[in-house]
Amino acid sequence: MEDLKKTAEVLNDLIKINNDRIAGYEKAIAELPVADVDLKALFSSLIEQSERLKAELQQHISGWQNKVEDQTTTSGKIYRVWMDIKQTFSMDDRKAVLESCEYGEDAAQKAYREAEREEGISTPARALIANQKTQLLASHDHIKQGSLLETCLKRHR
């Protein structure tokens, strides 16, 4: 039974990370100018991705009678505060939002790497974590590519 308890603990932590990700992208959407329709669409798709990942995690542990988390993590709250500060002092809002989101994606990757390394979790849970980490890495790379593009465009203006 300890195996299931440890697995549920790790998966609940990843649910919190996805809650943070959703809240971070909702905040980014709210702070973007109306003209940034492309970023709003991207961030909406990333919210949907996190909702889907969260549902997979919840489904995996739902049969075990463990509490499913709706909270965000302390590190996620720190991420959103950092995003507020960065946004306040930035001259290029679009670039700052992308950089903040990349920072959040880095945090998600770190959480998933740590979850993969946890001992005592079930094999199916480990496979689920690896699959979700790969999906999130693609999103991270997409955000990073947008951030780099914004940097290049800014240099050529």
PDB file of N, CA and C in Angstrom, residues 116 121-133:
ATOM      1  N   GLU A 116       9.786  11.953 -11.949  1.00  0.00           N
ATOM      2  CA  GLU A 116      10.295  10.739 -12.615  1.00  0.00           C
ATOM      3  C   GLU A 116      11.344  10.031 -11.765  1.00  0.00           C
ATOM      4  N   ILE A 121       7.200   4.784  -6.746  1.00  0.00           N
ATOM      5  CA  ILE A 121       5.954   5.041  -7.464  1.00  0.00           C
ATOM      6  C   ILE A 121       5.713   3.912  -8.466  1.00  0.00           C
ATOM      7  N   SER A 122       4.449   3.727  -8.806  1.00  0.00           N
ATOM      8  CA  SER A 122       4.090   2.608  -9.676  1.00  0.00           C
ATOM      9  C   SER A 122       4.632   2.798 -11.095  1.00  0.00           C
ATOM     10  N   THR A 123       4.814   1.686 -11.776  1.00  0.00           N
ATOM     11  CA  THR A 123       5.301   1.709 -13.156  1.00  0.00           C
ATOM     12  C   THR A 123       4.337   2.437 -14.092  1.00  0.00           C
ATOM     13  N   PRO A 124       3.013   2.200 -13.994  1.00  0.00           N
ATOM     14  CA  PRO A 124       2.096   2.953 -14.859  1.00  0.00           C
ATOM     15  C   PRO A 124       2.157   4.466 -14.603  1.00  0.00           C
ATOM     16  N   ALA A 125       2.321   4.855 -13.352  1.00  0.00           N
ATOM     17  CA  ALA A 125       2.424   6.285 -13.025  1.00  0.00           C
ATOM     18  C   ALA A 125       3.708   6.873 -13.606  1.00  0.00           C
ATOM     19  N   ARG A 126       4.781   6.129 -13.528  1.00  0.00           N
ATOM     20  CA  ARG A 126       6.059   6.588 -14.078  1.00  0.00           C
ATOM     21  C   ARG A 126       5.942   6.796 -15.600  1.00  0.00           C
ATOM     22  N   ALA A 127       5.229   5.893 -16.279  1.00  0.00           N
ATOM     23  CA  ALA A 127       5.022   6.030 -17.722  1.00  0.00           C
ATOM     24  C   ALA A 127       4.158   7.258 -18.038  1.00  0.00           C
ATOM     25  N   LEU A 128       3.135   7.487 -17.228  1.00  0.00           N
ATOM     26  CA  LEU A 128       2.276   8.656 -17.400  1.00  0.00           C
ATOM     27  C   LEU A 128       3.078   9.946 -17.222  1.00  0.00           C
ATOM     28  N   ILE A 129       3.912   9.983 -16.206  1.00  0.00           N
ATOM     29  CA  ILE A 129       4.753  11.154 -15.938  1.00  0.00           C
ATOM     30  C   ILE A 129       5.695  11.415 -17.113  1.00  0.00           C
ATOM     31  N   ALA A 130       6.329  10.374 -17.624  1.00  0.00           N
ATOM     32  CA  ALA A 130       7.260  10.525 -18.746  1.00  0.00           C
ATOM     33  C   ALA A 130       6.535  11.049 -19.987  1.00  0.00           C
ATOM     34  N   ASN A 131       5.348  10.518 -20.251  1.00  0.00           N
ATOM     35  CA  ASN A 131       4.567  10.958 -21.404  1.00  0.00           C
ATOM     36  C   ASN A 131       4.177  12.429 -21.268  1.00  0.00           C
ATOM     37  N   GLN A 132       3.715  12.817 -20.088  1.00  0.00           N
ATOM     38  CA  GLN A 132       3.314  14.206 -19.887  1.00  0.00           C
ATOM     39  C   GLN A 132       4.511  15.150 -19.942  1.00  0.00           C
ATOM     40  N   LYS A 133       5.642  14.703 -19.420  1.00  0.00           N
ATOM     41  CA  LYS A 133       6.853  15.533 -19.460  1.00  0.00           C
ATOM     42  C   LYS A 133       7.246  15.826 -20.906  1.00  0.00           C
TER      43      LYS A 133
END
